mmCIF file of C-alpha atoms in Angstrom:
data_model
loop_
_atom_site.group_PDB
_atom_site.id
_atom_site.type_symbol
_atom_site.label_atom_id
_atom_site.label_comp_id
_atom_site.label_asym_id
_atom_site.label_seq_id
_atom_site.Cartn_x
_atom_site.Cartn_y
_atom_site.Cartn_z
ATOM 1 C CA MET A 115 4.517 -21.980 -11.990
ATOM 2 C CA ALA A 116 3.531 -23.944 -14.995
ATOM 3 C CA ASP A 117 3.166 -22.228 -18.344
ATOM 4 C CA ALA A 118 -0.072 -21.512 -20.122
ATOM 5 C CA ALA A 119 0.325 -24.599 -22.381
ATOM 6 C CA HIS A 120 0.116 -26.791 -19.253
ATOM 7 C CA ALA A 121 -1.952 -25.701 -16.418
ATOM 8 C CA PRO A 122 -0.898 -27.181 -13.127
ATOM 9 C CA THR A 123 -2.918 -29.885 -11.606
ATOM 10 C CA ALA A 124 -4.323 -29.471 -8.078
ATOM 11 C CA SER A 125 -1.535 -31.432 -6.570
ATOM 12 C CA GLU A 126 1.140 -29.553 -8.560
ATOM 13 C CA TYR A 127 -0.462 -26.123 -7.636
ATOM 14 C CA ILE A 128 -0.489 -27.077 -3.805
ATOM 15 C CA VAL A 129 3.144 -28.663 -3.947
ATOM 16 C CA HIS A 130 4.368 -25.518 -5.618
ATOM 17 C CA HIS A 131 2.815 -23.035 -3.049
ATOM 18 C CA LEU A 132 4.222 -25.134 -0.188
ATOM 19 C CA THR A 133 7.700 -25.020 -1.606
ATOM 20 C CA HIS A 134 10.008 -22.524 -0.051
ATOM 21 C CA LEU A 135 12.600 -20.153 -1.675
ATOM 22 C CA ASN A 136 15.733 -21.493 0.038
ATOM 23 C CA THR A 137 19.399 -21.419 -0.253
ATOM 24 C CA THR A 138 19.538 -24.642 -2.304
ATOM 25 C CA GLY A 139 17.450 -23.170 -5.161
ATOM 26 C CA LYS A 140 15.172 -26.324 -5.176
ATOM 27 C CA ALA A 141 12.485 -28.031 -3.199
ATOM 28 C CA GLN A 142 13.466 -29.667 0.054
ATOM 29 C CA ALA A 143 11.728 -32.749 1.545
ATOM 30 C CA LYS A 144 12.738 -32.066 5.046
ATOM 31 C CA VAL A 145 10.394 -29.996 7.159
ATOM 32 C CA VAL A 146 13.266 -28.949 9.477
ATOM 33 C CA ASP A 147 16.756 -28.618 8.109
ATOM 34 C CA PHE A 148 19.236 -26.421 9.809
ATOM 35 C CA SER A 149 21.729 -26.552 6.905
ATOM 36 C CA VAL A 150 19.280 -24.932 4.549
ATOM 37 C CA TYR A 151 17.767 -21.361 5.024
ATOM 38 C CA ASN A 152 14.286 -20.587 3.778
ATOM 39 C CA LEU A 153 14.855 -17.086 2.480
ATOM 40 C CA ASP A 154 11.164 -16.222 2.077
ATOM 41 C CA THR A 155 10.621 -17.006 5.797
ATOM 42 C CA ILE A 156 13.537 -14.787 6.833
ATOM 43 C CA PHE A 157 12.484 -12.024 4.427
ATOM 44 C CA TRP A 158 8.841 -11.862 5.509
ATOM 45 C CA SER A 159 9.513 -12.374 9.220
ATOM 46 C CA VAL A 160 12.068 -9.460 9.114
ATOM 47 C CA ALA A 161 9.653 -7.404 7.193
ATOM 48 C CA MET A 162 6.847 -7.995 9.827
ATOM 49 C CA ALA A 163 9.330 -7.243 12.552
ATOM 50 C CA ALA A 164 10.110 -3.911 10.887
ATOM 51 C CA LEU A 165 6.486 -3.122 10.529
ATOM 52 C CA THR A 166 5.975 -3.986 14.253
ATOM 53 C CA ALA A 167 8.739 -1.716 15.292
ATOM 54 C CA PHE A 168 7.660 1.192 13.113
ATOM 55 C CA LEU A 169 4.011 1.159 14.366
ATOM 56 C CA LEU A 170 5.028 0.925 18.053
ATOM 57 C CA TRP A 171 7.713 3.640 17.482
ATOM 58 C CA ARG A 172 5.142 5.705 15.612
ATOM 59 C CA ALA A 173 2.694 5.420 18.402
ATOM 60 C CA ALA A 174 5.358 6.273 21.209
ATOM 61 C CA LYS A 175 6.320 9.434 19.239
ATOM 62 C CA GLN A 176 2.645 10.581 19.013
ATOM 63 C CA VAL A 177 1.870 10.117 22.687
ATOM 64 C CA HIS A 178 1.184 13.431 24.441
ATOM 65 C CA SER A 179 -0.642 14.795 27.475
ATOM 66 C CA GLY A 180 -3.963 15.467 25.473
ATOM 67 C CA VAL A 181 -6.564 13.114 24.232
ATOM 68 C CA PRO A 182 -4.907 10.419 22.111
ATOM 69 C CA GLY A 183 -5.961 9.802 18.418
ATOM 70 C CA ARG A 184 -7.429 6.593 17.289
ATOM 71 C CA PHE A 185 -4.154 4.942 16.299
ATOM 72 C CA VAL A 186 -2.445 5.914 19.551
ATOM 73 C CA GLY A 187 -5.452 4.850 21.545
ATOM 74 C CA ALA A 188 -5.494 1.368 19.829
ATOM 75 C CA ILE A 189 -1.711 0.893 20.557
ATOM 76 C CA GLU A 190 -2.189 2.062 24.128
ATOM 77 C CA SER A 191 -5.084 -0.467 24.644
ATOM 78 C CA ILE A 192 -2.913 -3.309 23.486
ATOM 79 C CA VAL A 193 -0.109 -2.118 25.615
ATOM 80 C CA GLU A 194 -2.242 -1.842 28.697
ATOM 81 C CA PHE A 195 -3.822 -5.251 28.077
ATOM 82 C CA VAL A 196 -0.537 -6.996 27.592
ATOM 83 C CA HIS A 197 1.008 -5.346 30.772
ATOM 84 C CA GLU A 198 -2.048 -6.333 32.737
ATOM 85 C CA GLN A 199 -1.502 -10.022 31.715
ATOM 86 C CA ALA A 200 2.119 -9.812 32.367
ATOM 87 C CA ARG A 201 1.495 -8.381 35.831
ATOM 88 C CA SER A 202 -1.095 -10.990 36.693
ATOM 89 C CA ILE A 203 1.254 -13.972 35.759
ATOM 90 C CA VAL A 204 4.816 -12.768 36.365
ATOM 91 C CA LYS A 205 5.606 -11.909 40.001
ATOM 92 C CA GLY A 206 8.691 -9.810 39.385
ATOM 93 C CA ASP A 207 10.210 -7.063 37.439
ATOM 94 C CA LEU A 208 8.315 -6.467 34.150
ATOM 95 C CA THR A 209 10.843 -4.049 32.555
ATOM 96 C CA TYR A 210 11.926 -6.348 29.897
ATOM 97 C CA ILE A 211 9.168 -9.078 30.175
ATOM 98 C CA ALA A 212 6.127 -6.978 29.195
ATOM 99 C CA PRO A 213 7.846 -5.446 26.190
ATOM 100 C CA LEU A 214 8.825 -9.144 25.042
ATOM 101 C CA ALA A 215 5.185 -10.153 25.443
ATOM 102 C CA LEU A 216 4.063 -7.044 23.564
ATOM 103 C CA VAL A 217 6.365 -7.577 20.680
ATOM 104 C CA SER A 218 5.662 -11.268 20.444
ATOM 105 C CA PHE A 219 1.958 -10.668 20.202
ATOM 106 C CA VAL A 220 2.137 -7.947 17.559
ATOM 107 C CA TRP A 221 4.845 -9.481 15.441
ATOM 108 C CA ILE A 222 3.183 -12.906 15.433
ATOM 109 C CA PHE A 223 -0.128 -11.313 14.629
ATOM 110 C CA PHE A 224 1.286 -9.647 11.586
ATOM 111 C CA MET A 225 3.217 -12.712 10.465
ATOM 112 C CA ASN A 226 -0.137 -14.661 10.789
ATOM 113 C CA ALA A 227 -2.058 -11.986 8.966
ATOM 114 C CA MET A 228 0.017 -12.535 5.878
ATOM 115 C CA ASP A 229 -2.285 -15.570 5.389
ATOM 116 C CA LEU A 230 -5.070 -13.169 4.501
ATOM 117 C CA LEU A 231 -3.485 -11.982 1.439
ATOM 118 C CA PRO A 232 -4.721 -13.723 -1.878
ATOM 119 C CA VAL A 233 -2.761 -16.863 -2.278
ATOM 120 C CA ASP A 234 -1.366 -15.975 -5.562
ATOM 121 C CA LEU A 235 -0.732 -12.303 -5.140
ATOM 122 C CA LEU A 236 2.864 -12.231 -3.812
ATOM 123 C CA PRO A 237 3.897 -15.488 -5.634
ATOM 124 C CA GLU A 238 2.829 -13.964 -9.005
ATOM 125 C CA LEU A 239 4.573 -10.692 -8.215
ATOM 126 C CA GLY A 240 7.638 -12.701 -7.318
ATOM 127 C CA LEU A 241 7.596 -14.387 -10.738
ATOM 128 C CA LEU A 242 8.024 -11.001 -12.427
ATOM 129 C CA LEU A 243 11.290 -10.696 -10.465
ATOM 130 C CA GLY A 244 12.403 -14.325 -11.311
ATOM 131 C CA ILE A 245 11.341 -15.756 -8.026
ATOM 132 C CA HIS A 246 9.862 -19.155 -8.683
ATOM 133 C CA TYR A 247 8.991 -20.269 -5.155
ATOM 134 C CA GLN A 248 7.713 -18.171 -2.257
ATOM 135 C CA ARG A 249 5.758 -18.776 0.988
ATOM 136 C CA VAL A 250 4.809 -15.571 2.574
ATOM 137 C CA VAL A 251 3.500 -16.870 5.994
ATOM 138 C CA PRO A 252 6.394 -17.223 8.244
ATOM 139 C CA THR A 253 4.640 -18.818 11.039
ATOM 140 C CA ALA A 254 3.482 -21.630 8.705
ATOM 141 C CA ASP A 255 7.132 -22.625 8.611
ATOM 142 C CA LEU A 256 8.139 -25.061 11.563
ATOM 143 C CA ASN A 257 11.704 -23.490 11.441
ATOM 144 C CA ALA A 258 10.342 -20.077 12.323
ATOM 145 C CA THR A 259 7.914 -21.263 15.105
ATOM 146 C CA LEU A 260 10.582 -23.462 16.636
ATOM 147 C CA ALA A 261 13.108 -20.560 16.621
ATOM 148 C CA MET A 262 10.715 -18.413 18.421
ATOM 149 C CA SER A 263 10.047 -21.134 20.951
ATOM 150 C CA LEU A 264 13.692 -21.547 21.533
ATOM 151 C CA VAL A 265 13.976 -17.840 22.291
ATOM 152 C CA VAL A 266 11.167 -18.397 24.933
ATOM 153 C CA LEU A 267 13.126 -21.370 26.326
ATOM 154 C CA ALA A 268 16.266 -19.254 26.712
ATOM 155 C CA SER A 269 14.357 -16.479 28.241
ATOM 156 C CA SER A 270 12.924 -18.810 30.803
ATOM 157 C CA ILE A 271 16.263 -20.302 31.760
ATOM 158 C CA TYR A 272 17.791 -16.715 31.958
ATOM 159 C CA TYR A 273 15.247 -15.552 34.380
ATOM 160 C CA GLY A 274 15.436 -18.808 36.319
ATOM 161 C CA ILE A 275 19.098 -18.283 36.764
ATOM 162 C CA LYS A 276 18.656 -14.452 37.460
ATOM 163 C CA ILE A 277 15.993 -14.946 40.194
ATOM 164 C CA LYS A 278 17.216 -18.150 41.846
ATOM 165 C CA GLY A 279 20.996 -17.644 41.222
ATOM 166 C CA GLY A 280 23.117 -20.235 39.281
ATOM 167 C CA GLY A 281 23.317 -22.644 42.317
ATOM 168 C CA GLY A 282 19.607 -22.400 43.074
ATOM 169 C CA PHE A 283 18.691 -23.068 39.473
ATOM 170 C CA VAL A 284 20.880 -26.057 39.265
ATOM 171 C CA HIS A 285 19.713 -27.300 42.741
ATOM 172 C CA GLU A 286 16.173 -27.089 41.431
ATOM 173 C CA LEU A 287 17.037 -29.138 38.373
ATOM 174 C CA PHE A 288 17.955 -31.968 40.617
ATOM 175 C CA SER A 289 15.510 -31.577 43.508
ATOM 176 C CA ALA A 290 12.221 -30.824 41.763
ATOM 177 C CA PRO A 291 9.486 -32.233 41.612
ATOM 178 C CA PHE A 292 10.197 -35.329 43.653
ATOM 179 C CA GLY A 293 12.342 -33.752 46.296
ATOM 180 C CA SER A 294 16.030 -33.725 47.243
ATOM 181 C CA GLY A 295 18.024 -36.826 47.473
ATOM 182 C CA ILE A 296 20.796 -38.560 45.552
ATOM 183 C CA LEU A 297 18.594 -41.403 44.382
ATOM 184 C CA LEU A 298 15.960 -39.010 43.288
ATOM 185 C CA ALA A 299 18.345 -36.369 41.534
ATOM 186 C CA PRO A 300 18.711 -38.323 38.197
ATOM 187 C CA PHE A 301 14.823 -38.750 37.850
ATOM 188 C CA ASN A 302 14.222 -35.070 38.783
ATOM 189 C CA PHE A 303 16.777 -33.992 36.147
ATOM 190 C CA LEU A 304 15.426 -36.205 33.506
ATOM 191 C CA LEU A 305 11.893 -34.961 34.186
ATOM 192 C CA GLN A 306 13.087 -31.260 34.089
ATOM 193 C CA LEU A 307 14.692 -31.955 30.617
ATOM 194 C CA ILE A 308 11.482 -33.522 29.383
ATOM 195 C CA GLU A 309 9.423 -30.646 30.658
ATOM 196 C CA TYR A 310 11.627 -28.039 29.041
ATOM 197 C CA ALA A 311 11.624 -29.998 25.732
ATOM 198 C CA ALA A 312 7.917 -30.550 25.785
ATOM 199 C CA LYS A 313 7.195 -26.857 26.384
ATOM 200 C CA THR A 314 9.475 -25.746 23.612
ATOM 201 C CA VAL A 315 8.243 -28.243 20.971
ATOM 202 C CA SER A 316 4.599 -27.819 21.741
ATOM 203 C CA LEU A 317 4.866 -23.941 21.754
ATOM 204 C CA GLY A 318 6.338 -24.068 18.282
ATOM 205 C CA MET A 319 4.323 -26.924 16.940
ATOM 206 C CA ARG A 320 0.989 -25.299 18.152
ATOM 207 C CA LEU A 321 1.580 -22.146 16.254
ATOM 208 C CA PHE A 322 2.962 -23.953 13.050
ATOM 209 C CA GLY A 323 0.124 -26.442 13.009
ATOM 210 C CA ASN A 324 -2.638 -23.929 13.239
ATOM 211 C CA MET A 325 -1.054 -21.640 10.654
ATOM 212 C CA PHE A 326 -0.046 -24.460 8.247
ATOM 213 C CA ALA A 327 -3.670 -25.862 8.262
ATOM 214 C CA GLY A 328 -5.156 -22.336 7.572
ATOM 215 C CA GLU A 329 -2.736 -21.796 4.706
ATOM 216 C CA LEU A 330 -3.676 -25.034 3.151
ATOM 217 C CA VAL A 331 -7.359 -24.290 3.497
ATOM 218 C CA PHE A 332 -6.758 -21.047 1.549
ATOM 219 C CA MET A 333 -4.897 -22.984 -1.192
ATOM 220 C CA LEU A 334 -7.753 -25.523 -1.533
ATOM 221 C CA ILE A 335 -10.239 -22.640 -1.750
ATOM 222 C CA ALA A 336 -8.170 -20.987 -4.460
ATOM 223 C CA LEU A 337 -8.341 -24.109 -6.592
ATOM 224 C CA LEU A 338 -12.070 -23.417 -7.029
ATOM 225 C CA GLY A 339 -11.162 -20.219 -8.565
ATOM 226 C CA GLY A 340 -9.500 -21.810 -11.421
ATOM 227 C CA THR A 341 -12.614 -23.331 -12.914
ATOM 228 C CA ALA A 342 -14.855 -21.662 -15.495
ATOM 229 C CA THR A 343 -18.058 -22.962 -13.869
ATOM 230 C CA TRP A 344 -20.062 -20.057 -12.361
ATOM 231 C CA TRP A 345 -21.277 -21.786 -9.418
ATOM 232 C CA LEU A 346 -17.827 -22.987 -8.478
ATOM 233 C CA MET A 347 -16.564 -19.322 -8.871
ATOM 234 C CA GLY A 348 -19.414 -18.151 -6.561
ATOM 235 C CA LEU A 349 -18.500 -20.988 -4.100
ATOM 236 C CA HIS A 350 -14.906 -19.884 -4.378
ATOM 237 C CA PHE A 351 -15.834 -16.335 -3.420
ATOM 238 C CA LEU A 352 -18.234 -17.240 -0.507
ATOM 239 C CA THR A 353 -16.008 -19.857 1.014
ATOM 240 C CA GLY A 354 -12.856 -17.577 0.680
ATOM 241 C CA LEU A 355 -14.752 -14.759 2.289
ATOM 242 C CA GLY A 356 -16.150 -16.865 5.112
ATOM 243 C CA TRP A 357 -12.763 -18.528 5.791
ATOM 244 C CA ALA A 358 -10.933 -15.187 5.791
ATOM 245 C CA ILE A 359 -13.420 -13.769 8.296
ATOM 246 C CA PHE A 360 -13.066 -16.782 10.497
ATOM 247 C CA HIS A 361 -9.249 -16.794 10.108
ATOM 248 C CA ILE A 362 -9.029 -13.321 11.567
ATOM 249 C CA LEU A 363 -10.013 -14.950 14.898
ATOM 250 C CA ILE A 364 -7.398 -17.802 14.458
ATOM 251 C CA ILE A 365 -4.571 -15.443 13.726
ATOM 252 C CA THR A 366 -5.282 -13.334 16.710
ATOM 253 C CA LEU A 367 -5.964 -16.109 18.984
ATOM 254 C CA GLN A 368 -2.715 -17.864 18.077
ATOM 255 C CA ALA A 369 -0.829 -14.718 18.608
ATOM 256 C CA PHE A 370 -2.416 -14.263 22.037
ATOM 257 C CA ILE A 371 -1.824 -17.941 22.959
ATOM 258 C CA PHE A 372 1.822 -17.741 22.085
ATOM 259 C CA MET A 373 2.133 -14.424 24.121
ATOM 260 C CA MET A 374 0.334 -16.048 27.182
ATOM 261 C CA LEU A 375 2.409 -19.124 27.169
ATOM 262 C CA THR A 376 5.555 -17.066 26.921
ATOM 263 C CA LEU A 377 4.428 -15.185 30.069
ATOM 264 C CA VAL A 378 3.507 -18.501 31.782
ATOM 265 C CA TYR A 379 6.820 -20.124 31.151
ATOM 266 C CA ILE A 380 8.706 -16.938 32.264
ATOM 267 C CA GLY A 381 6.477 -16.643 35.231
ATOM 268 C CA GLN A 382 7.281 -20.211 36.214
ATOM 269 C CA ALA A 383 10.979 -19.432 36.181
ATOM 270 C CA HIS A 384 10.368 -16.924 38.778
ATOM 271 C CA GLU A 385 8.740 -19.597 41.095
ATOM 272 C CA HIS A 386 10.700 -21.575 43.735
ATOM 273 C CA HIS A 387 9.827 -25.199 44.210
#
């Protein structure tokens, strides 16, 4: 952050808030760079994963034969909802698939919900600890969303091999969608690779794009609060409140979409062509 003698301009403010705390100790121009680790993304994603695990564990410990409390009832409703979605999409054993969908939904929801915190709250607290850069929304980092989509890709390939066998899976790569044949095999394989790549990239980009845009809107609204004009301060409060309320729908919807597409892709791995 700039010091009191030099208040940051709008562009400096936004650039600062879009800069990750990474292993290089300086701003990076690349959006995706596998040689650099965004420490803030790692920290907050792990923190939200721990929160997800704790809440689900806490609910499981409180389950009993009597009438459940509000907390347990809410978690049970989410579990039943996700399990029903999984059962309707995936025609197979849901022992591991339904929990995967549940965790992805709750975890992504909590990561998205970090966007509802005041823009300057955690970065200013970080400054007290000597942390000059910090982005607190893991899903607004393309590295994180693509990593999650790669997990979905690996899961769909795993279940494709598990259900169809190694030979059946490879045979399908070269025989679908145009049919078997030596001449058609290269075209089938190329189209399969394009399909897998398109699913993976679009899954990660969709979540990233929506959350990055939402984060940027909050930053633009925060700039209104840096003025001394009373009507701009009022506009800052009203627009911030309105966008936060609307954003609750966005963060929930994006978590739901990611969960559903995860089920769809794994469900497709169970199907024979």
